[in-house]
Amino acid sequence: MLPELLLNIDRIHEKTTQILEANMGAFLLKGAWLGQMDTLITCDPAIVNCVMKEKLPSYHKGVEWRKRFEFFGNHSMFNTDFDEWKIHRNTFRSFISHQQSQQAVAKTIRRILENGLIPVLELSSKQCQVLDLQDLFKRYTFDFASSMVTGHNPNSLCIGLPKNPVPEALDDAWEAIILRFLLPESLWKLQRWLGFGKERKMSGGREVVDRFCAEQISMSKKKLSEGKTRISFADEEGFNFLNCYLTGNQENSPKVSDEVMRDNMVNFIFAITTQVDTLTWFFWMLEKNSIVEKKIREEIERNLPQKGDGKNIRLFQLEELSKLIYLHAALCEALRLFPPAPVQMRTPLQSETLPGGHCVDDKTNVLIFLYGMARMPSVWGDDCLEYKPERWITEDGGIKHEPPHKFFSFNAGPRICLGRDIAFNLMKAIAATFIHNYNFQVLENHPVTPTLSVMFA
Ligand code: HEM
């Protein structure tokens, strides 16, 4: 099957989905790939539940995963397992669930929308300019990520749209990483050694990201030593992820090395910027389903009536956004059909039998293909290919809860995404601002195809 997949590389998501459907949701790729290991490719929610939740301690991300994602460093939460992962997860959790967090998220989003997005949109609409929405979302999420992680807003979303090398470096990394999954290891290693193609771009990107992190770490240390930031990250002024490390995130927490901070800063920035892809596909879906856009506008008008003459640009408070159920459903539906991370992989530590009877061992990767899961009639019904926010709404008008092993876009089990609520706030804030205040349309004949990247971009 590997040749069949490689021959269809330009439509690999569709091809894999077809093969999965013909094989009842799981098929085995024998050897010669991913470190000469066999790989069970699956989109069966029962297998996901078993691997990611019920038996997670028996599986790890493993060496083949880390080799491919080395851009993130050996000490990032994303690349670690077991005890080391637990330490990092606790640090992230203590930051995200801190009482300052919600206020910091709300203020930061508002500041970026008010001072960054609105001036850009106002100018562009006056001058009838064409805008690249994906680029705007990249700037929005990067400015937010940098503010939360380092306390510094780089203002990449501002009039003139200056180039920022860090988000570009992340995009380059994604495109190189997918090739590390598709090409034989010897080939991508040779490319890395020769400094060639996407590997060369990724190495350059790594330098850019390392420099960014080193500068931020050194600036924050300097501020702390000069007493410019209050000592605790728990104060409003000093509340950022880096300070959480520098000032100790919990009682008696050991101070960590710059390398650990670097790896987890990159991890955090990456986690936040995943929303670029969801927002982009969401707006594309609105273009194709104008009735959904109309319903969102009506929901905003109905639930959040405007005071005054309605002529001013309107921004929403996060508490207001929680009243927008249909918008939430429309975003869930975009996340279902276009999960930003379309694959997850785990390797068992020993022999295991999976639901459905597949046997795997420590020489077999289990690769979960989320993109395919969304397109299985057996999982989501005969209308699974349709963009249909209504599937997320209960009879009494609330949001329908789907178990994470079925709606797997935020992962499931002990490693479930910690930033889900922040993600929805970020996405709803920009979506409501756009939809309520502006009309937009996609350029005629504009080609829309996913790039060959490990993210579904
Ligand atoms: C649409 C937006 C998002 C999606 C689809 C998403 C999805 C995911 C996925 C699939 C994972 C598992 C990664 C893995 O183990 O390989 C994950 C983990 C994580 N996410 Fe998100 N994420 C989003 C936004 C965010 C945001 C905004 C934050 C932070 C504010 C965040 C924080 C995290 C953290 C800390 C983890 C690590 C969990 C662990 O390994 O224990 N995510 N996310």
Coordinates of C-alpha atoms and ligand atoms in Angstrom, one line a residue:
M1 CA 0.0 0.0 0.0
L2 CA 2.9 2.3 0.5
P3 CA 3.5 2.8 -3.2
E4 CA -0.2 3.5 -3.7
L5 CA 0.0 6.2 -1.1
L6 CA 3.2 7.7 -2.5
L7 CA 1.8 7.7 -6.0
N8 CA -1.1 9.8 -4.6
I9 CA 1.0 12.1 -2.5
D10 CA -0.7 15.2 -3.8
R11 CA -4.0 13.9 -2.4
I12 CA -2.6 11.7 0.3
H13 CA -5.4 12.6 2.8
E14 CA -8.2 11.5 0.5
K15 CA -6.3 8.4 -0.6
T16 CA -5.7 7.3 3.0
T17 CA -9.3 7.9 3.9
Q18 CA -10.4 5.7 0.9
I19 CA -8.1 2.9 2.0
L20 CA -9.4 3.2 5.6
E21 CA -13.0 3.0 4.5
A22 CA -12.3 -0.1 2.4
N23 CA -10.5 -1.7 5.4
M24 CA -13.1 -1.0 8.1
G25 CA -11.1 1.8 9.7
A26 CA -7.6 0.2 10.0
F27 CA -4.8 -1.1 7.8
L28 CA -1.2 -2.2 8.3
L29 CA 1.7 -0.8 6.4
K30 CA 4.5 -3.3 6.5
G31 CA 8.1 -2.1 7.3
A32 CA 10.4 0.0 5.1
W33 CA 8.9 3.1 6.6
L34 CA 9.2 5.0 9.9
G35 CA 12.4 3.3 11.0
Q36 CA 11.7 0.0 9.3
M37 CA 8.8 -0.4 11.6
D38 CA 5.3 -1.6 10.7
T39 CA 2.6 1.0 11.0
L40 CA -1.1 0.4 11.8
I41 CA -3.0 3.3 10.3
T42 CA -6.4 3.7 11.9
C43 CA -9.4 6.0 12.4
D44 CA -11.4 3.7 14.6
P45 CA -12.6 5.6 17.7
A46 CA -12.5 2.4 19.8
I47 CA -8.7 2.0 19.0
V48 CA -8.2 5.7 19.8
N49 CA -9.9 5.3 23.2
C50 CA -7.8 2.3 24.0
V51 CA -4.4 3.8 22.9
M52 CA -4.9 7.4 24.1
K53 CA -6.9 6.9 27.2
E54 CA -7.5 3.4 28.7
K55 CA -4.0 2.0 28.1
L56 CA -2.0 5.2 27.6
P57 CA 0.8 4.1 30.1
S58 CA 1.5 1.2 27.8
Y59 CA 2.2 3.5 24.8
H60 CA 4.7 6.3 24.2
K61 CA 5.4 8.8 21.5
G62 CA 8.7 7.0 21.0
V63 CA 12.0 7.5 19.3
E64 CA 10.6 7.6 15.7
W65 CA 8.3 10.4 16.7
R66 CA 11.0 12.4 18.4
K67 CA 13.4 12.0 15.5
R68 CA 10.8 13.6 13.2
F69 CA 9.8 16.4 15.6
E70 CA 13.3 17.2 16.8
F71 CA 12.6 20.8 15.9
F72 CA 10.7 21.0 19.2
G73 CA 13.7 19.9 21.2
N74 CA 14.1 16.9 23.5
H75 CA 12.6 18.6 26.5
S76 CA 9.3 19.9 25.2
M77 CA 6.1 18.5 26.6
F78 CA 5.3 17.6 23.0
N79 CA 8.2 15.3 22.7
T80 CA 8.4 13.7 26.2
D81 CA 6.6 10.8 27.8
F82 CA 5.9 9.5 31.3
D83 CA 7.6 11.3 34.3
E84 CA 9.3 14.1 32.3
W85 CA 6.0 14.8 30.4
K86 CA 4.1 15.0 33.7
I87 CA 6.4 17.8 35.0
H88 CA 6.0 19.8 31.9
R89 CA 2.2 19.3 31.8
N90 CA 2.0 20.5 35.5
T91 CA 3.9 23.7 34.6
F92 CA 1.6 24.3 31.6
R93 CA -1.5 23.6 33.7
S94 CA -0.4 25.8 36.6
F95 CA -0.1 28.7 34.1
I96 CA -3.2 28.1 32.0
S97 CA -5.5 27.5 35.0
H98 CA -4.0 30.3 37.1
Q99 CA -6.5 33.0 38.3
Q100 CA -4.7 35.6 36.2
S101 CA -5.0 33.6 33.1
Q102 CA -8.5 34.4 32.0
Q103 CA -8.0 38.1 32.5
A104 CA -4.7 38.1 30.6
V105 CA -6.3 36.2 27.7
A106 CA -9.2 38.6 27.5
K107 CA -7.0 41.7 27.7
T108 CA -4.5 40.4 25.2
I109 CA -7.1 39.4 22.6
R110 CA -8.8 42.8 22.9
R111 CA -5.6 44.7 22.5
I112 CA -4.6 42.8 19.4
L113 CA -8.0 43.2 17.8
E114 CA -8.3 46.9 18.7
N115 CA -4.8 48.1 17.9
G116 CA -3.9 45.5 15.2
L117 CA -6.7 43.9 13.3
I118 CA -9.2 46.7 13.1
P119 CA -6.8 49.4 11.8
V120 CA -5.6 46.9 9.1
L121 CA -9.2 46.0 8.1
E122 CA -10.4 49.6 8.1
L123 CA -7.6 50.7 5.9
S124 CA -8.0 47.7 3.5
S125 CA -11.7 48.1 3.2
K126 CA -11.3 51.9 2.5
Q127 CA -8.8 51.1 -0.2
C128 CA -10.6 48.0 -1.5
Q129 CA -7.4 45.9 -1.0
V130 CA -7.2 42.1 -1.2
L131 CA -6.2 40.6 2.1
D132 CA -4.6 37.2 2.8
L133 CA -6.8 36.0 5.7
Q134 CA -4.5 33.1 6.5
D135 CA -1.6 35.6 6.9
L136 CA -3.8 37.8 9.2
F137 CA -4.7 34.8 11.4
K138 CA -1.0 33.9 11.6
R139 CA -0.1 37.4 12.9
Y140 CA -3.1 37.4 15.3
T141 CA -2.2 34.1 16.9
F142 CA 1.5 34.8 16.9
D143 CA 1.1 38.2 18.6
F144 CA -1.2 36.5 21.1
A145 CA 1.2 33.6 21.6
S146 CA 4.2 35.8 22.1
S147 CA 2.4 38.0 24.5
M148 CA 1.3 35.1 26.7
V149 CA 4.6 33.3 26.5
T150 CA 7.1 36.2 26.9
G151 CA 5.0 39.2 27.9
H152 CA 6.1 40.9 24.7
N153 CA 3.7 41.7 21.8
P154 CA 5.7 41.8 18.6
N155 CA 2.9 43.7 16.8
S156 CA 3.2 41.7 13.6
L157 CA -0.5 42.5 13.0
C158 CA -0.3 46.2 12.2
I159 CA -0.6 48.5 9.2
G160 CA 2.1 47.6 6.7
L161 CA 2.1 43.9 7.9
P162 CA 5.8 43.7 8.5
K163 CA 7.5 40.3 8.0
N164 CA 8.1 38.2 11.0
P165 CA 10.5 35.3 10.7
V166 CA 9.3 33.2 13.6
P167 CA 5.9 32.1 12.3
E168 CA 7.5 31.6 8.9
A169 CA 10.1 29.3 10.5
L170 CA 7.3 27.2 12.1
D171 CA 5.6 26.8 8.7
D172 CA 8.9 25.7 7.1
A173 CA 9.4 23.2 9.9
W174 CA 5.9 21.6 9.3
E175 CA 6.7 21.2 5.6
A176 CA 10.0 19.5 6.4
I177 CA 8.6 17.3 9.1
I178 CA 5.9 15.7 6.8
L179 CA 8.8 14.7 4.5
R180 CA 10.5 13.0 7.4
F181 CA 7.4 10.9 7.7
L182 CA 7.1 10.2 3.9
L183 CA 10.8 9.8 2.8
P184 CA 13.1 7.0 3.9
E185 CA 15.2 8.1 6.9
S186 CA 18.5 7.8 5.0
L187 CA 17.2 10.3 2.4
W188 CA 16.0 13.1 4.7
K189 CA 19.2 12.6 6.8
L190 CA 21.3 13.0 3.7
Q191 CA 19.3 16.2 2.8
R192 CA 19.9 17.5 6.3
W193 CA 23.6 16.7 6.1
L194 CA 24.0 18.3 2.7
G195 CA 21.9 21.3 3.8
F196 CA 19.4 20.8 1.0
G197 CA 15.7 21.5 0.3
K198 CA 13.2 21.6 3.1
E199 CA 15.7 20.3 5.6
R200 CA 17.9 23.4 4.9
K201 CA 14.9 25.7 5.5
M202 CA 14.1 23.9 8.8
S203 CA 17.7 24.3 10.1
G204 CA 17.5 28.0 9.2
G205 CA 14.1 28.2 11.0
R206 CA 15.5 26.5 14.0
E207 CA 18.2 29.2 14.3
V208 CA 15.6 31.9 14.0
V209 CA 13.4 30.4 16.7
D210 CA 16.4 29.7 19.0
R211 CA 17.5 33.3 18.6
F212 CA 14.0 34.6 19.4
C213 CA 13.8 32.4 22.5
A214 CA 17.3 33.2 23.7
E215 CA 16.6 37.0 23.4
Q216 CA 13.4 36.7 25.3
I217 CA 14.9 34.6 28.0
S218 CA 17.8 37.0 28.4
M219 CA 15.5 40.1 28.4
S220 CA 13.2 38.6 31.0
K221 CA 16.2 37.6 33.2
K222 CA 17.6 41.1 33.0
K223 CA 14.2 42.7 33.9
L224 CA 13.9 40.4 36.9
S225 CA 17.4 41.1 38.1
E226 CA 16.8 44.9 37.7
G227 CA 13.5 44.5 39.6
K228 CA 11.5 45.9 36.7
T229 CA 9.1 43.0 36.8
R230 CA 7.6 42.0 40.2
I231 CA 9.1 38.8 41.3
S232 CA 6.0 36.6 41.0
F233 CA 4.5 35.5 37.7
A234 CA 1.2 35.5 39.6
D235 CA 1.1 39.3 39.5
E236 CA -0.8 40.9 36.6
E237 CA 2.2 42.7 35.2
G238 CA 4.5 39.7 35.3
F239 CA 2.0 37.1 34.2
N240 CA 3.6 35.2 31.3
F241 CA 4.8 31.7 30.7
L242 CA 8.5 32.5 30.8
N243 CA 8.2 34.2 34.2
C244 CA 6.4 31.1 35.4
Y245 CA 9.7 29.3 34.9
L246 CA 11.9 32.1 35.9
T247 CA 10.2 32.9 39.2
G248 CA 9.1 29.3 40.1
N249 CA 5.7 28.0 39.0
Q250 CA 4.8 26.3 42.2
E251 CA 6.1 25.9 45.7
N252 CA 9.7 24.6 45.8
S253 CA 9.8 24.2 42.0
P254 CA 13.3 23.7 40.8
K255 CA 14.6 26.3 38.4
V256 CA 15.0 24.9 34.9
S257 CA 17.7 25.3 32.3
D258 CA 17.4 27.7 29.3
E259 CA 17.1 24.7 27.0
V260 CA 14.0 23.4 28.8
M261 CA 12.5 26.8 28.7
R262 CA 13.3 27.2 25.1
D263 CA 11.7 23.9 24.2
N264 CA 8.5 24.6 26.1
M265 CA 8.3 28.2 24.8
V266 CA 8.3 26.8 21.3
N267 CA 5.8 24.1 22.3
F268 CA 3.5 26.8 23.7
I269 CA 3.8 29.1 20.7
F270 CA 3.1 26.2 18.3
A271 CA 0.1 25.1 20.4
I272 CA -1.5 28.5 20.1
T273 CA -0.7 29.0 16.4
T274 CA -2.5 25.7 15.4
Q275 CA -5.6 27.8 15.2
V276 CA -4.5 29.6 12.1
D277 CA -5.4 26.6 10.1
T278 CA -8.8 26.1 11.8
L279 CA -9.7 29.7 11.3
T280 CA -8.7 29.6 7.6
W281 CA -10.7 26.5 6.9
F282 CA -13.6 28.0 8.9
F283 CA -13.8 31.1 6.7
W284 CA -13.5 29.0 3.6
M285 CA -16.4 26.9 4.8
L286 CA -18.4 30.2 5.4
E287 CA -17.7 31.2 1.8
K288 CA -19.0 27.9 0.6
N289 CA -22.0 27.9 3.0
S290 CA -23.3 31.4 3.1
I291 CA -26.3 30.3 5.1
V292 CA -24.0 29.4 8.0
E293 CA -22.5 32.9 7.9
K294 CA -26.0 34.4 7.8
K295 CA -27.0 32.4 10.8
I296 CA -24.0 33.5 12.8
R297 CA -24.7 37.2 12.0
E298 CA -28.3 36.7 13.1
E299 CA -27.2 34.9 16.3
I300 CA -25.0 37.9 17.2
E301 CA -27.7 40.4 16.5
R302 CA -30.3 38.3 18.5
N303 CA -28.1 37.5 21.6
L304 CA -25.9 40.6 21.7
P305 CA -28.1 43.5 20.6
Q306 CA -26.1 46.6 19.8
K307 CA -26.4 49.8 21.8
G308 CA -26.2 53.1 20.1
D309 CA -26.6 53.8 16.3
G310 CA -24.5 50.7 15.4
K311 CA -22.2 52.7 13.2
N312 CA -19.0 52.0 15.2
I313 CA -16.8 49.0 14.9
R314 CA -17.9 46.6 17.6
L315 CA -15.6 44.3 19.7
F316 CA -17.1 41.7 22.0
Q317 CA -16.2 40.7 25.6
L318 CA -15.3 37.0 26.2
E319 CA -18.4 36.6 28.4
E320 CA -20.6 37.8 25.6
L321 CA -19.0 35.3 23.2
S322 CA -20.1 32.4 25.4
K323 CA -23.7 33.2 24.3
L324 CA -22.9 32.4 20.7
I325 CA -23.8 28.7 20.5
Y326 CA -24.2 28.5 16.8
L327 CA -20.8 30.1 16.2
H328 CA -19.2 27.6 18.6
A329 CA -20.9 24.7 16.7
A330 CA -19.7 26.1 13.4
L331 CA -16.1 26.2 14.7
C332 CA -16.4 22.6 16.1
E333 CA -17.5 21.5 12.6
A334 CA -14.5 23.2 11.0
L335 CA -12.3 21.4 13.6
R336 CA -13.9 18.1 12.9
L337 CA -13.5 18.3 9.1
F338 CA -10.1 20.1 9.1
P339 CA -8.2 19.0 12.3
P340 CA -5.1 21.2 12.4
A341 CA -3.0 18.2 13.5
P342 CA -4.4 15.5 11.2
V343 CA -2.4 12.6 12.6
Q344 CA -1.2 11.3 16.0
M345 CA 1.2 8.5 16.5
R346 CA 2.0 6.2 19.5
T347 CA 4.1 3.1 19.9
P348 CA 3.3 0.3 22.4
L349 CA 6.0 -0.7 24.9
Q350 CA 5.1 -4.4 24.5
S351 CA 2.6 -6.6 22.6
E352 CA -0.9 -5.4 22.8
T353 CA -4.2 -6.4 21.2
L354 CA -6.4 -3.6 20.1
P355 CA -10.2 -3.4 19.7
G356 CA -11.0 -5.2 16.5
G357 CA -8.3 -7.8 17.1
H358 CA -5.2 -6.0 15.6
C359 CA -2.0 -7.1 17.4
V360 CA 0.7 -4.5 17.7
D361 CA 4.1 -4.7 19.5
D362 CA 7.1 -2.4 20.2
K363 CA 8.0 -2.6 16.5
T364 CA 4.7 -1.3 15.3
N365 CA 3.5 2.4 15.3
V366 CA -0.1 3.1 15.7
L367 CA -0.9 6.1 13.5
I368 CA -4.3 7.7 14.1
F369 CA -5.7 9.5 11.1
L370 CA -8.1 12.2 12.3
Y371 CA -8.9 13.6 8.8
G372 CA -10.2 10.2 7.8
M373 CA -12.2 9.7 11.0
A374 CA -14.3 12.8 10.2
R375 CA -15.1 11.3 6.8
M376 CA -16.3 7.9 8.0
P377 CA -20.1 7.4 7.7
S378 CA -19.7 4.7 10.4
V379 CA -18.5 7.4 12.8
W380 CA -20.3 10.6 11.8
G381 CA -23.2 9.3 9.8
D382 CA -24.1 9.4 6.1
D383 CA -23.8 13.2 6.0
C384 CA -20.3 13.1 7.4
L385 CA -18.8 15.0 4.4
E386 CA -21.2 17.9 4.8
Y387 CA -20.2 21.1 6.7
K388 CA -23.2 21.1 9.1
P389 CA -22.9 23.0 12.5
E390 CA -26.4 21.7 13.4
R391 CA -24.9 18.3 14.2
W392 CA -23.3 20.0 17.3
I393 CA -26.6 21.4 18.7
T394 CA -28.8 19.5 21.1
E395 CA -32.6 19.6 21.1
D396 CA -32.6 22.2 23.9
G397 CA -30.3 24.5 22.0
G398 CA -27.0 23.7 23.8
I399 CA -23.7 22.3 22.5
K400 CA -23.7 18.5 22.0
H401 CA -20.8 16.8 23.8
E402 CA -19.0 14.3 21.6
P403 CA -16.4 12.1 23.4
P404 CA -12.8 13.1 22.7
H405 CA -11.9 9.8 21.1
K406 CA -14.6 10.5 18.4
F407 CA -14.0 14.3 18.2
F408 CA -10.3 13.8 18.5
S409 CA -9.1 17.3 17.2
F410 CA -8.0 18.2 20.8
N411 CA -6.6 14.8 21.6
A412 CA -8.1 12.5 24.3
G413 CA -7.2 11.0 27.6
P414 CA -4.5 12.3 30.0
R415 CA -2.8 14.2 27.1
I416 CA -5.9 16.0 26.0
C417 CA -5.2 19.6 25.0
L418 CA -4.9 22.0 27.9
G419 CA -5.8 25.1 25.8
R420 CA -9.2 24.2 24.4
D421 CA -11.1 27.0 26.2
I422 CA -8.4 29.6 25.2
A423 CA -8.6 28.3 21.7
F424 CA -12.3 28.8 21.4
N425 CA -12.1 32.3 22.9
L426 CA -9.4 33.3 20.5
M427 CA -11.3 31.9 17.5
K428 CA -14.7 33.2 18.5
A429 CA -13.3 36.7 19.2
I430 CA -11.8 37.2 15.8
A431 CA -14.6 35.4 13.9
A432 CA -17.4 37.5 15.6
T433 CA -15.4 40.7 15.0
F434 CA -15.1 39.9 11.3
I435 CA -18.5 38.6 10.7
H436 CA -20.4 41.3 12.6
N437 CA -18.4 44.3 11.3
Y438 CA -17.4 43.3 7.7
N439 CA -18.5 41.6 4.5
F440 CA -15.8 39.5 2.8
Q441 CA -15.6 37.2 -0.1
V442 CA -13.0 34.9 -1.5
L443 CA -11.3 36.0 -4.8
E444 CA -12.9 34.2 -7.8
N445 CA -10.9 31.2 -9.0
H446 CA -8.6 31.4 -6.0
P447 CA -7.1 27.9 -5.7
V448 CA -7.7 26.3 -2.2
T449 CA -5.7 23.2 -1.6
P450 CA -3.9 21.9 1.6
T451 CA -0.2 22.3 1.5
L452 CA 2.0 19.2 2.0
S453 CA 2.6 19.8 5.7
V454 CA 2.3 17.9 8.9
M455 CA -0.3 20.5 9.9
F456 CA -3.6 20.5 7.8
A457 CA -2.8 24.0 6.4
Ligands
HEM1 C1 -7.6 25.0 17.5 C2 -6.8 25.0 18.5 C3 -6.1 23.8 19.1 C4 -6.1 22.5 18.7 C5 -6.8 21.9 17.6 C6 -5.2 21.8 19.6 C7 -5.0 20.4 19.6 C8 -4.1 19.8 20.4 C9 -3.6 18.4 20.2 C10 -4.0 17.5 19.1 C11 -2.8 18.1 21.3 C12 -2.0 16.8 21.5 C13 -0.6 17.0 21.0 C14 0.2 15.7 21.1 O1 0.2 15.1 22.2 O2 0.9 15.4 20.2 C15 -2.7 19.3 22.1 C16 -1.9 19.4 23.2 C17 -1.8 20.5 23.9 N1 -2.4 21.7 23.7 FE1 -3.7 22.2 22.2 N2 -4.7 22.7 20.6 C18 -5.2 23.9 20.3 C19 -5.0 25.1 20.9 C20 -4.2 25.2 22.1 C21 -4.0 26.4 22.8 C22 -4.5 27.8 22.4 C23 -3.2 26.1 23.8 C24 -2.6 26.9 24.9 C25 -3.1 28.1 25.3 C26 -2.9 24.6 23.8 C27 -2.2 23.9 24.7 C28 -1.9 22.6 24.6 C29 -1.0 21.9 25.5 C30 -0.3 22.5 26.7 C31 -1.0 20.6 25.1 C32 -0.1 19.5 25.6 C33 -0.9 18.3 26.3 C34 0.0 17.2 26.7 O3 0.9 16.7 25.9 O4 -0.1 16.8 27.8 N3 -3.6 24.1 22.7 N4 -3.5 20.3 21.5

